[in-house]
Short mmCIF file of C-alpha atoms in Angstrom, two decimals:
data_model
loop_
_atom_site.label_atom_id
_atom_site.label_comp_id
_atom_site.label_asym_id
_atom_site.label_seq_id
_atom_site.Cartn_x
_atom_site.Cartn_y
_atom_site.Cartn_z
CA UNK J 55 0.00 0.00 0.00
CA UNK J 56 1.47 3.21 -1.23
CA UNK J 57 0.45 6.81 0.52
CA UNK J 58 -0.26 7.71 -3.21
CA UNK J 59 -2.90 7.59 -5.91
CA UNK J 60 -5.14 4.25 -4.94
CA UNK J 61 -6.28 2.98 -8.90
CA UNK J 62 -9.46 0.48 -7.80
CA UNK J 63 -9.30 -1.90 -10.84
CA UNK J 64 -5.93 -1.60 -10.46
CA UNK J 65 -5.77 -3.13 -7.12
CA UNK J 66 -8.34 -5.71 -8.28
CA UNK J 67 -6.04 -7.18 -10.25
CA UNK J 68 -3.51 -7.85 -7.74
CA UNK J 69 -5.96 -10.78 -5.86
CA UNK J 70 -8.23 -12.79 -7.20
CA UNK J 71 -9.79 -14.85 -4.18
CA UNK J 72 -13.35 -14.58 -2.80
CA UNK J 73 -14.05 -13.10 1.34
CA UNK J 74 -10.95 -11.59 1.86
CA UNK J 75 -10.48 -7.86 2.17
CA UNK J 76 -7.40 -5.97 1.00
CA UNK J 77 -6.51 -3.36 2.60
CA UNK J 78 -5.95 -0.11 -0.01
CA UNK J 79 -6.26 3.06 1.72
CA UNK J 80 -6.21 4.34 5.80
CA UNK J 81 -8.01 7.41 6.57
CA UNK J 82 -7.18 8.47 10.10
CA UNK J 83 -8.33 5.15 12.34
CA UNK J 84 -10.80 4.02 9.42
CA UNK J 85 -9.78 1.67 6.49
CA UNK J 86 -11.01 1.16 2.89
CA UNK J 87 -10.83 -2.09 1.88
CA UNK J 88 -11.60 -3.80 -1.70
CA UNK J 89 -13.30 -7.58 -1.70
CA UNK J 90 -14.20 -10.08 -3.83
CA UNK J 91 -17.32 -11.34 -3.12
CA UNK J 92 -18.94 -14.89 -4.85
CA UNK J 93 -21.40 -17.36 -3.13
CA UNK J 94 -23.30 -17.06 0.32
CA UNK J 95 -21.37 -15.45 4.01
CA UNK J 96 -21.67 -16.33 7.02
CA UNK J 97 -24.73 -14.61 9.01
CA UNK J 98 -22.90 -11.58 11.48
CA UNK J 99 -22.76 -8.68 12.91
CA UNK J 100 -20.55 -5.96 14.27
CA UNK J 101 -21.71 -4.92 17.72
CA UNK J 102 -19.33 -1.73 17.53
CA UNK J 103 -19.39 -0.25 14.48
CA UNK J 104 -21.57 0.75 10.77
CA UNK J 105 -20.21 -0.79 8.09
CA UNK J 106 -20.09 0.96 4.50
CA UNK J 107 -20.43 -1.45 1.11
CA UNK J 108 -19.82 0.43 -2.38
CA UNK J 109 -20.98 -2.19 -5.13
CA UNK J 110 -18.55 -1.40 -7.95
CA UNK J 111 -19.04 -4.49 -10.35
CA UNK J 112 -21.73 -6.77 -9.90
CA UNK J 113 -25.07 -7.47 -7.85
CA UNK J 114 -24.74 -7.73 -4.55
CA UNK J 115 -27.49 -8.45 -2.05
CA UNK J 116 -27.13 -8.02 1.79
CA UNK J 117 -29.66 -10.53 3.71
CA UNK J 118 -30.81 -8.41 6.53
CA UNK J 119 -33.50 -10.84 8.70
CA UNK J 120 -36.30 -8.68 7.55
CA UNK J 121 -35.50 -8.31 4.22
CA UNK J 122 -32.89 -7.84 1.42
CA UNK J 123 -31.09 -5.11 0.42
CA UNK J 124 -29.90 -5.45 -3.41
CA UNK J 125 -26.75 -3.25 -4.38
CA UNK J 126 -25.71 -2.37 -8.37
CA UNK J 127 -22.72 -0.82 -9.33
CA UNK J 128 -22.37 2.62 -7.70
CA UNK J 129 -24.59 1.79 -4.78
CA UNK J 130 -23.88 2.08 -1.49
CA UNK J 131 -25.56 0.77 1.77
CA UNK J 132 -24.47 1.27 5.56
CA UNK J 133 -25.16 -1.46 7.44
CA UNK J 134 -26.19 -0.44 10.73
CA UNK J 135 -24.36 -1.85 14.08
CA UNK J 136 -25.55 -4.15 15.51
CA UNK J 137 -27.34 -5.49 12.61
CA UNK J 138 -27.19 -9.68 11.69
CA UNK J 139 -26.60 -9.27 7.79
CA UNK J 140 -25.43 -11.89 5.32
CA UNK J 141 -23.85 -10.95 1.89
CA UNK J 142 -24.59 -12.96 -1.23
CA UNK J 143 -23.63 -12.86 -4.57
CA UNK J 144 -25.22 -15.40 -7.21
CA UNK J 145 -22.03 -13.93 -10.14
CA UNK J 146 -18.58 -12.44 -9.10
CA UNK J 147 -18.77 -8.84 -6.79
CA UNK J 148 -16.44 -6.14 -7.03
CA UNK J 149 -17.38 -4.06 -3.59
CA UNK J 150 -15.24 -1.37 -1.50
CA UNK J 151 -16.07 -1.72 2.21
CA UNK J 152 -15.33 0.93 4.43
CA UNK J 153 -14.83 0.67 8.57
CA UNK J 154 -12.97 1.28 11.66
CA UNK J 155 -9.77 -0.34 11.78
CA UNK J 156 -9.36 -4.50 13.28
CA UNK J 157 -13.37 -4.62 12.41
CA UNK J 158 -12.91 -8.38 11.64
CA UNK J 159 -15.13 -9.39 8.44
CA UNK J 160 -17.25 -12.43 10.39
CA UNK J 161 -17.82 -9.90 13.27
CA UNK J 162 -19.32 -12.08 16.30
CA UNK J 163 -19.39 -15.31 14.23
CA UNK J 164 -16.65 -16.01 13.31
CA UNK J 165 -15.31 -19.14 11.55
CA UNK J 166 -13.35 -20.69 8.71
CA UNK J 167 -14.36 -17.52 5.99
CA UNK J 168 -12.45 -14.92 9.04
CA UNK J 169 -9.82 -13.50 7.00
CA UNK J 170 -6.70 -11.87 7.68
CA UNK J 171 -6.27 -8.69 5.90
CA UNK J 172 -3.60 -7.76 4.13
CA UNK J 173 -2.28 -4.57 2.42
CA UNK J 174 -1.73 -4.27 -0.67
CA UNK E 776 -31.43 10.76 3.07
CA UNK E 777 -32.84 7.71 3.83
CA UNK E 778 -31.02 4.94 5.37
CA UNK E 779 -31.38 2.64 2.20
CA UNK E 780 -29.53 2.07 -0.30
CA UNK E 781 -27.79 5.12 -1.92
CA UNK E 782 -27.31 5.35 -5.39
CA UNK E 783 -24.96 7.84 -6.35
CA UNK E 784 -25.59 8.63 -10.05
CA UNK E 785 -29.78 9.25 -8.98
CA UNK E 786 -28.11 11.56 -6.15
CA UNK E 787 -25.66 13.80 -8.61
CA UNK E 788 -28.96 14.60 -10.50
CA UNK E 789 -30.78 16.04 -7.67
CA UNK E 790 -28.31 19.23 -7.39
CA UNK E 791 -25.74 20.80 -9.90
CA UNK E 792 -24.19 23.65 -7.87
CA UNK E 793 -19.84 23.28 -8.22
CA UNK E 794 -18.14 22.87 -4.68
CA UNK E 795 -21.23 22.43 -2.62
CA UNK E 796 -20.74 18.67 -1.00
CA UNK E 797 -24.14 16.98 -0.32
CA UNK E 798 -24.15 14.59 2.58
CA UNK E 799 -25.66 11.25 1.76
CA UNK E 800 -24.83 8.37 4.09
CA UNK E 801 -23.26 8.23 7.65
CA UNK E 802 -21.12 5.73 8.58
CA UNK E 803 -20.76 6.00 13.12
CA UNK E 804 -19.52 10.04 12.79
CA UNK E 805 -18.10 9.96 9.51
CA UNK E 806 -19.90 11.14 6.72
CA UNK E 807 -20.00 10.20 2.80
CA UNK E 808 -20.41 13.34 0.79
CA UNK E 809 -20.67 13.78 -3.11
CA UNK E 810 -19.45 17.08 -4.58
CA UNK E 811 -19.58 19.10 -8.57
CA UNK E 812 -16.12 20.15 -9.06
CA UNK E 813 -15.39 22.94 -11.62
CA UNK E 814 -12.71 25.25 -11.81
CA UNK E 815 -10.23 25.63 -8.84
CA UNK E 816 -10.93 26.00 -5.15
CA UNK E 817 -9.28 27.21 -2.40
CA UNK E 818 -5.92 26.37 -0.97
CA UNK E 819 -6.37 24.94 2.81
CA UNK E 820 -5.59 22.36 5.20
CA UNK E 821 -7.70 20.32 8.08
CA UNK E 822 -5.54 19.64 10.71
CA UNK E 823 -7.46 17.42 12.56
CA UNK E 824 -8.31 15.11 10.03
CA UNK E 825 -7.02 12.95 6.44
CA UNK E 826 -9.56 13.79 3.58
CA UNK E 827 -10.46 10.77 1.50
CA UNK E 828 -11.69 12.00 -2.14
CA UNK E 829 -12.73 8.85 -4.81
CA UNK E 830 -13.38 10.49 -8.19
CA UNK E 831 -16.62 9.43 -9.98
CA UNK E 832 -16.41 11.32 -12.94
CA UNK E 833 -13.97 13.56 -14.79
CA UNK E 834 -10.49 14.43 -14.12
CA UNK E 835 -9.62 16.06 -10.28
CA UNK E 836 -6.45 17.43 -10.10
CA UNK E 837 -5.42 18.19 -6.30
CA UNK E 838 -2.64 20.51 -5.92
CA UNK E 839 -0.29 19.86 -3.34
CA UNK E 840 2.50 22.16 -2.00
CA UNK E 841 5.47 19.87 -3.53
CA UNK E 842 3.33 18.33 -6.36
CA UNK E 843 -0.38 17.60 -8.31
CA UNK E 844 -2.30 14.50 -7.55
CA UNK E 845 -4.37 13.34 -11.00
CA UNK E 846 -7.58 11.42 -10.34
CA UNK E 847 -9.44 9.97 -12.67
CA UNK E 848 -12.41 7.91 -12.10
CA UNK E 849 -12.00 4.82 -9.99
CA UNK E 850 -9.25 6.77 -8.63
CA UNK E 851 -9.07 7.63 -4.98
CA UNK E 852 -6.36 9.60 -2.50
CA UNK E 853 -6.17 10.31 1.07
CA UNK E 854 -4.91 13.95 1.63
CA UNK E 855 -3.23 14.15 4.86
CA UNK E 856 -4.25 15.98 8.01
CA UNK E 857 -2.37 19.07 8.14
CA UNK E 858 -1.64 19.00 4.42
CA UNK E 859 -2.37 22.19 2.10
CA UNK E 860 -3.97 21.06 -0.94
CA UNK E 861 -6.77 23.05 -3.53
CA UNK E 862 -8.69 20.91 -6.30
CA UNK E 863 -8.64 21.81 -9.50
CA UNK E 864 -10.72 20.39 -12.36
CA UNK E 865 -10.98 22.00 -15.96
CA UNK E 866 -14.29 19.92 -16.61
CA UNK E 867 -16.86 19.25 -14.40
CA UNK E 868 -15.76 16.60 -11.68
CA UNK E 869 -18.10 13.99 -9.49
CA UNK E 870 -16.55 12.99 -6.72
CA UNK E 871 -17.21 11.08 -3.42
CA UNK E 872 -15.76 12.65 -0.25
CA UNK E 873 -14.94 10.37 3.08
CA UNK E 874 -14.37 12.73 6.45
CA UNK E 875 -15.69 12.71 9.93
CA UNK E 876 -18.84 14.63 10.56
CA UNK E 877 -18.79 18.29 10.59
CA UNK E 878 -15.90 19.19 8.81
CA UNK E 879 -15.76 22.39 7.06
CA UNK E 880 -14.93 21.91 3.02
CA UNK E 881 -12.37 24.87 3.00
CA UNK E 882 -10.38 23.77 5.97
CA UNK E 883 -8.76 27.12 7.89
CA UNK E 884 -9.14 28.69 4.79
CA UNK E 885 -12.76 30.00 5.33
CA UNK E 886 -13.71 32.67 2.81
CA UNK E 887 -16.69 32.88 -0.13
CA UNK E 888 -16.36 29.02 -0.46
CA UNK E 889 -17.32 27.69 2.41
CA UNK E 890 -20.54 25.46 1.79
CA UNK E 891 -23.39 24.26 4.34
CA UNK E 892 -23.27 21.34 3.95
CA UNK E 893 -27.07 19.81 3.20
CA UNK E 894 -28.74 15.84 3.05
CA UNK E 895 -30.13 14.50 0.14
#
């Protein structure tokens, strides 16, 4: 990760696995991460903190228990803390994700799909 | 603003005014912004926070003191907290901006340019 201009597709094109967040930009304590996203989550949430998803290619829809919420390219939802949520993707997601720093991905549920992020 | 999904190209046609940012999700006190660049702002600095700017549209130059940052779209920078900088942009820009709530788009520069910022 550079301090300089972050290219998105450029970045893409660095990883190509599914559920785990890169790490592409800081912005004082927050951090703006880029994931691939293909196939069903785990169901979570994040008792401390919002959490921001940017579609940039691809559908993406974010179970909430009462409902879905469907994301296109340049659509953005904030998941609310505190909020169970599951993301699925039925074809291959593009998505920028945006949160405090250490928010780990499976929040409270943890599991084989926590990842370790890594810059890059 | 609702707290549903967001979808930023339906958002940029609800206002046209240059260097006005419109607030249109929160994310715990941070707040997504999206802003009409055109022409050249103000040189100033926020020195208690970075500035995270993701360019939608156009071309954003951001003048530094030592050197210009280029954006284009899918392009995003961090601009340092304490860091002068003043965007420039020959055509008309959209960008998204990232910062915590309340701060004030021309820094401790004040002056003529200095927008309430509004929800959509």
């Amino acid at each position: 990760m550079s301090d300089d201009v972050v290219d998105l597709n450029a970045k893409f094109e660095q990883f190509s696995e599914h559920w785990s967040p890169k790490l592409v930009a800081r912005l004082n304590n927050y951090e703006v991460k880029l994931v691939r996203i293909e196939g069903e989550f785990v169901w979570h949430s994040h008792q401390d903190t919002d959490e921001l998803f940017l579609v940039l290619e691809g559908e993406l829809t974010i179970q909430l228990r009462d409902r879905d919420v469907t994301l296109g390219p340049g659509q953005l939802y904030v998941v609310p803390r505190g909020v169970e949520h599951c993301p699925r993707a039925d074809g291959e997601v593009r998505a920028l994700l945006l949160e405090p720093a250490g928010v780990v991905n499976t929040g409270d549920a943890g599991g084989d799909l926590t990842a370790v992020v890594t810059e890059i």
